[in-house]
Amino acid sequence: MNKQRIAVYPGSFDPVTNGHLDVIRRAAGIFDKVIVGVGRNAGKSPLFTADERVALIQAAVSDLDNVEVESFDGMLVAFAKQHGASVLVKGLRAISDFEYEFQMALANRHLDPTVETMFLMTSAEYQFLSSSIVKEMVRVGGDCSPLVPSVVMSALRRRFDVNSCQR
Ligand code: PNS
């Protein structure tokens, strides 16, 4: 029997956006299994706890059979190895992402050369999108509902205590 191709898609996901979900869905079409790894300490003061971030992603990918979501601490390559994953999937937006992601990919390769990093180019409509931009939009009352799944929209409204995200 062929060995399963397992990938880890890591991030802070504070919160998950439609840009992240686009990468998850595309990765799920390429690999036998995708494990979304939520870094517990990735953000200095995250808006959502790691468990909340995991639950929001789980709700958003419930239709995908081959996607699992789990939080992790410590070394990403160790988390990947524990799960039998030999690939780290990263989304790449504009040129600005490249330098940081290149550095991380080389650092991870240094830590474990058997784990490969693969990049999926973000779809054009999500080039500007990030968790930080979404949080900023909610803060200033902009319409961010097309940018995040509805569970995240509801969680953001509760967290910021706003009734609507419409302008
Ligand atoms: O969405 P982010 O904030 O870019 O995600 C960051 C994350 C979780 C991918 C990154 O902080 C990470 O890989 N953390 C684990 C620690 C680690 O292994 N670092 C890489 C080598 S120094």
mmCIF file of C-alpha atoms in Angstrom, residues 41-46:
data_model
loop_
_atom_site.group_PDB
_atom_site.id
_atom_site.type_symbol
_atom_site.label_atom_id
_atom_site.label_comp_id
_atom_site.label_asym_id
_atom_site.label_seq_id
_atom_site.Cartn_x
_atom_site.Cartn_y
_atom_site.Cartn_z
ATOM 1 C CA ASN A 41 2.174 30.916 21.533
ATOM 2 C CA ALA A 42 2.497 32.279 18.028
ATOM 3 C CA GLY A 43 0.858 35.640 18.702
ATOM 4 C CA LYS A 44 2.047 37.766 21.604
ATOM 5 C CA SER A 45 -1.449 38.601 22.814
ATOM 6 C CA PRO A 46 -3.921 36.805 20.568
#
